[in-house]
Short mmCIF file of C-alpha atoms in Angstrom, two decimals:
data_model
loop_
_atom_site.label_atom_id
_atom_site.label_comp_id
_atom_site.label_asym_id
_atom_site.label_seq_id
_atom_site.Cartn_x
_atom_site.Cartn_y
_atom_site.Cartn_z
CA GLN A 194 0.00 0.00 0.00
CA PHE A 195 1.13 3.53 -0.78
CA VAL A 196 0.32 7.05 0.38
CA ALA A 197 0.38 10.00 -2.03
CA LEU A 198 2.96 12.74 -1.38
CA THR A 199 2.12 16.05 -3.03
CA SER A 200 3.48 18.27 -0.28
CA VAL A 201 5.29 17.59 3.03
CA ARG A 202 6.32 19.49 6.11
CA PHE A 203 9.20 18.88 8.50
CA GLU A 204 9.09 18.47 12.25
CA GLY A 205 12.21 17.85 14.33
CA GLY A 206 13.61 18.47 17.78
CA ALA A 207 16.64 20.21 19.22
CA ASP A 208 19.02 17.73 17.58
CA PHE A 209 17.31 17.92 14.18
CA PRO A 210 15.91 21.41 13.51
CA LYS A 211 14.19 22.17 10.22
CA ASP A 212 17.41 23.43 8.61
CA HIS A 213 19.35 20.27 9.55
CA PRO A 214 21.21 18.48 6.71
CA VAL A 215 18.83 15.48 6.89
CA PHE A 216 15.89 17.73 6.06
CA ARG A 217 17.88 19.48 3.35
CA LEU A 218 18.64 16.05 1.88
CA ILE A 219 14.93 15.20 1.79
CA GLY A 220 14.17 18.60 0.25
CA ILE A 221 16.74 18.11 -2.54
CA LYS A 222 15.42 14.65 -3.39
CA PHE A 223 11.78 15.69 -3.24
CA LYS A 224 12.38 18.70 -5.45
CA ARG A 225 13.51 16.30 -8.16
CA TYR A 226 10.33 14.29 -7.65
CA GLY A 227 8.08 17.35 -7.79
CA ILE A 228 7.08 17.07 -4.11
CA SER A 229 6.95 20.46 -2.42
CA VAL A 230 7.88 21.40 1.15
CA SER A 231 5.44 23.64 3.00
CA ASP A 232 4.62 24.38 6.65
CA ASP A 233 0.91 23.74 6.00
CA ALA A 234 1.41 20.50 4.04
CA PRO A 235 -0.93 17.56 4.82
CA PHE A 236 1.92 15.07 5.33
CA THR A 237 4.45 15.43 8.18
CA ILE A 238 7.97 13.99 8.32
CA ARG A 239 8.69 13.72 12.04
CA VAL A 240 12.32 13.12 13.05
CA LEU A 241 12.90 12.08 16.65
CA THR A 242 15.80 10.68 18.67
CA SER A 243 15.10 7.55 20.76
CA GLU A 244 11.58 8.74 21.54
CA HIS A 245 9.49 6.03 19.92
CA PRO A 246 9.10 2.91 22.12
CA ASP A 247 9.88 0.61 19.17
CA THR A 248 13.28 2.22 18.55
CA PRO A 249 15.85 -0.63 18.70
CA ASP A 250 18.43 -0.25 21.45
CA ARG A 251 21.31 -0.95 19.08
CA PRO A 252 24.11 1.28 17.76
CA GLU A 253 22.91 3.05 14.59
CA GLY A 254 19.49 1.43 14.96
CA TYR A 255 16.27 3.18 13.94
CA TYR A 256 12.53 2.82 13.75
CA LEU A 257 10.62 4.05 10.70
CA GLU A 258 6.86 4.14 10.31
CA ILE A 259 5.09 5.58 7.26
CA GLY A 260 1.34 6.10 7.61
CA ASP A 261 -1.39 8.02 5.85
CA LYS A 262 -0.52 11.42 7.31
CA GLU A 263 2.99 11.20 8.66
CA ALA A 264 6.34 9.43 8.66
CA VAL A 265 7.95 8.87 12.06
CA ILE A 266 11.73 8.40 12.13
CA SER A 267 13.27 7.57 15.50
CA GLY A 268 16.98 6.77 15.71
CA ASN A 269 18.71 5.21 18.69
CA ASP A 270 21.56 7.64 18.11
CA TYR A 271 22.59 10.31 15.62
CA ARG A 272 23.64 7.91 12.87
CA GLY A 273 20.59 5.76 13.46
CA THR A 274 18.40 8.79 12.80
CA VAL A 275 20.34 9.50 9.59
CA TRP A 276 19.82 5.91 8.40
CA GLY A 277 16.12 6.20 9.21
CA VAL A 278 15.87 9.29 7.00
CA VAL A 279 17.73 7.50 4.22
CA SER A 280 15.38 4.51 4.44
CA PHE A 281 12.38 6.84 4.31
CA ILE A 282 13.69 8.39 1.07
CA GLN A 283 14.29 4.90 -0.33
CA CYS A 284 10.64 4.04 0.38
CA VAL A 285 9.46 6.86 -1.90
CA ASP A 286 8.56 6.18 -5.51
CA GLY A 287 9.67 9.45 -7.08
CA GLY A 288 8.00 8.80 -10.42
CA ARG A 289 4.60 8.24 -8.82
CA ARG A 290 5.18 10.64 -5.90
CA MET A 291 4.06 8.02 -3.43
CA ALA A 292 5.57 6.46 -0.29
CA ARG A 293 5.22 2.84 0.75
CA ARG A 294 3.29 2.38 3.99
CA CYS A 295 5.49 0.35 6.31
CA ARG A 296 7.08 -0.19 9.69
CA VAL A 297 10.82 -0.84 9.85
CA ARG A 298 13.12 -1.70 12.77
CA ASP A 299 16.68 -1.94 11.55
CA TRP A 300 20.29 -1.80 12.73
CA PRO A 301 23.66 -2.84 11.26
CA VAL A 302 25.40 -6.10 12.10
CA THR A 303 28.80 -4.79 10.98
CA PRO A 304 29.76 -1.68 12.98
CA LEU A 305 32.36 -0.31 10.52
CA ARG A 306 31.31 -0.24 6.87
CA GLY A 307 33.16 1.63 4.14
CA HIS A 308 36.10 1.71 1.80
CA SER A 309 39.30 3.47 0.76
CA GLY A 310 38.94 6.00 -2.03
CA TYR A 311 37.27 9.24 -2.94
CA GLY A 312 34.89 10.65 -5.53
CA ASP A 313 32.66 13.68 -6.00
CA ASP A 314 29.55 11.63 -5.21
CA LEU A 315 31.01 9.70 -2.27
CA VAL A 316 28.77 11.26 0.38
CA GLU A 317 25.58 10.34 -1.45
CA PHE A 318 26.96 6.92 -2.34
CA GLY A 319 27.84 6.34 1.30
CA LEU A 320 24.50 7.52 2.65
CA PHE A 321 22.35 5.42 0.36
CA ASN A 322 24.48 2.32 0.98
CA LYS A 323 24.53 3.05 4.72
CA LEU A 324 28.33 3.22 4.90
CA ASN A 325 29.98 5.08 7.76
CA PHE A 326 33.74 4.91 7.07
CA PHE A 327 35.74 6.53 4.26
CA PHE A 328 39.52 6.65 3.96
CA ASN A 329 40.47 9.24 1.36
CA GLN A 330 43.73 8.11 -0.27
CA THR A 331 43.17 10.06 -3.48
CA TYR A 332 43.14 13.75 -2.55
CA CYS A 333 45.59 13.68 0.34
CA PHE A 334 49.19 14.31 1.39
CA THR A 335 51.66 12.19 -0.56
CA ASP A 336 55.15 13.69 -0.36
CA ALA A 337 56.76 15.99 2.21
CA GLY A 338 58.89 17.41 -0.58
CA LEU A 339 55.84 19.00 -2.17
CA PRO A 340 54.53 22.46 -1.15
CA ASP A 341 51.97 22.36 1.66
CA LEU A 342 49.46 24.43 -0.30
CA GLU A 343 46.66 26.32 1.43
CA VAL A 344 44.23 25.40 -1.35
CA ARG A 345 44.59 21.73 -0.44
CA TYR A 346 43.46 22.42 3.12
CA GLU A 347 40.54 24.53 1.91
CA ASN A 348 39.42 21.75 -0.42
CA LEU A 349 39.73 19.13 2.30
CA LYS A 350 37.71 21.33 4.64
CA ARG A 351 34.98 21.49 2.01
CA MET A 352 35.15 17.73 1.43
CA ALA A 353 34.99 16.86 5.12
CA ARG A 354 31.98 19.05 5.93
CA PRO A 355 29.16 16.85 4.58
CA PHE A 356 30.64 13.73 6.17
CA ALA A 357 30.69 15.50 9.54
CA ASP A 358 27.14 16.80 8.96
CA PHE A 359 25.81 13.25 8.64
CA GLY A 360 28.01 11.77 11.36
CA LEU A 361 30.19 9.74 8.98
CA GLU A 362 33.90 9.07 9.48
CA PHE A 363 36.10 10.67 6.82
CA TYR A 364 39.86 10.16 7.08
CA VAL A 365 42.58 11.94 5.13
CA ALA A 366 45.61 9.87 4.17
CA ASP A 367 49.06 11.21 5.04
CA ARG A 368 51.87 9.37 3.26
CA THR A 369 54.57 11.88 4.11
CA PRO A 370 56.19 9.64 6.77
CA MET A 371 57.16 7.38 3.84
CA PHE A 372 58.04 9.96 1.25
CA PRO A 373 60.79 11.03 1.47
CA LYS A 374 61.34 8.78 4.55
CA LEU A 375 61.04 11.41 7.22
CA CYS A 376 62.93 10.96 10.48
CA LEU A 377 60.31 9.94 13.04
CA THR A 378 62.66 10.57 15.96
CA SER A 379 62.88 14.24 15.02
CA ASP A 380 60.81 16.89 16.81
CA ARG A 381 60.79 18.88 13.59
CA THR A 382 58.96 16.02 11.87
CA PHE A 383 56.56 15.72 14.79
CA GLN A 384 55.65 19.43 14.71
CA TYR A 385 55.18 19.22 10.93
CA HIS A 386 52.60 16.45 11.31
CA LEU A 387 51.01 17.91 14.45
CA ARG A 388 50.18 21.22 12.72
CA ARG A 389 48.59 19.40 9.80
CA HIS A 390 46.60 16.85 11.79
CA ARG A 391 45.25 19.38 14.27
CA ARG A 392 44.01 21.40 11.35
CA LEU A 393 42.37 18.38 9.70
CA ALA A 394 40.75 17.42 13.02
CA SER A 395 39.28 20.92 13.28
CA TYR A 396 37.39 20.15 10.04
CA GLY A 397 35.83 17.06 11.62
CA ALA A 398 38.12 14.75 9.64
CA GLY A 399 39.98 11.72 10.92
CA ILE A 400 43.78 11.62 10.72
CA SER A 401 46.28 8.97 9.69
CA VAL A 402 49.86 7.80 9.75
CA ILE A 403 50.72 5.58 6.79
CA LEU A 404 53.95 3.58 6.60
CA ASP A 405 52.77 0.62 4.50
CA ASP A 406 55.62 -0.99 2.53
CA SER A 407 58.00 1.98 2.27
CA ARG A 408 59.33 2.36 5.81
CA TYR A 409 62.42 0.28 5.06
CA PRO A 410 65.29 0.80 4.67
CA LEU A 411 65.04 3.20 7.60
CA ASN A 412 65.93 6.86 7.60
CA ASP A 413 69.65 7.00 8.47
CA ILE A 414 69.00 8.82 11.75
CA ASP A 415 66.19 6.49 12.85
CA ALA A 416 68.43 3.51 12.07
CA GLN A 417 70.88 4.70 14.76
CA VAL A 418 68.21 5.19 17.44
CA ASP A 419 67.19 2.40 19.82
CA GLY A 420 69.19 -0.11 17.84
CA GLY A 421 67.11 0.60 14.75
CA LYS A 422 64.01 -1.00 16.28
CA ALA A 423 61.51 0.77 14.05
CA TRP A 424 58.49 -0.95 15.57
CA ARG A 425 59.24 0.81 18.85
CA ILE A 426 60.03 4.15 17.23
CA ASP A 427 56.83 4.05 15.18
CA ASN A 428 54.66 3.10 18.14
CA ARG A 429 55.99 5.99 20.21
CA TYR A 430 55.51 8.44 17.33
CA VAL A 431 51.95 7.39 16.55
CA GLN A 432 50.88 7.42 20.20
CA LYS A 433 52.49 10.81 20.80
CA LEU A 434 50.89 12.36 17.70
CA TYR A 435 47.44 10.92 18.38
CA THR A 436 47.53 12.04 22.02
CA ALA A 437 48.59 15.57 21.10
CA VAL A 438 45.84 15.98 18.49
CA LYS A 439 43.25 14.47 20.82
CA GLU A 440 44.08 17.05 23.52
CA LYS A 441 42.72 19.76 21.22
CA HIS A 442 40.06 17.65 19.48
CA PRO A 443 38.80 14.91 21.84
CA GLY A 444 36.57 13.28 19.23
CA VAL A 445 39.28 12.70 16.64
CA LYS A 446 40.08 9.18 15.41
CA MET A 447 43.17 7.88 13.65
CA VAL A 448 43.94 5.24 11.03
CA PHE A 449 47.42 3.76 11.37
CA CYS A 450 48.80 1.63 8.54
CA PRO A 451 51.88 -0.16 9.90
CA THR A 452 54.72 -1.37 7.76
CA TYR A 453 55.86 -4.98 7.41
CA TYR A 454 57.90 -5.96 10.46
CA TRP A 455 58.16 -9.61 9.46
CA GLY A 456 59.01 -11.90 6.59
CA PRO A 457 62.17 -12.83 4.67
CA HIS A 458 62.43 -9.51 2.83
CA TRP A 459 63.06 -7.56 6.03
CA LYS A 460 64.71 -10.14 8.28
CA ASN A 461 67.94 -8.14 8.45
CA GLU A 462 66.26 -4.73 8.78
CA GLN A 463 64.46 -5.12 12.11
#
């Protein structure tokens, strides 16, 4: 069974006011469908947070009910509410301007869902596939020998904004510890990374330290420190950097890609 949608109005609470990105998302989609948004519309889209008794008590869980006169979306948490809004949009037949009457209780089994990469449509792709993790290794920091251009930070700030708006994790790759093999026992290197990662964290982005397969052979200075035990040097560096960024931005998260500390190729380099 379906209910006709000619015009809708929004109703949210303190966490989801009428100008919230979830309502803007609905408005953009409905404009394409020819469904108007008006304060006196006959159909109400009501966005709540953990208020409906059928809301599942699960991370990112939500309850969605579409009836004749309203749609109720109740998330167990912020992301759950976002997924409820996405599911509501997915229940709308844009060509017929009708919504399927239904009741949905849903939550993810896999807590971290996403991929490594970037594209202009990644936010929409992520939302409508209910992904919450994105590791941008395309538009990022690749070589410490390159200029640290202001335009790159401005573009990353713009990229990170919609992910933060919808509560999604967006990480920016930093490959400069590998290229050109920076000395990780140097305070100069540490301050270089600290300035960058604090700035990225202020955009709502996650940070990273990437060593992958290009840590060895070690920087000449690192090779003379602590007997050249890079696993210990790297651990200290990552923990120190993460702690320092977290002091300013408590909600920040980090992706750490360690190098290969095992195997025949590196048996004499440890």
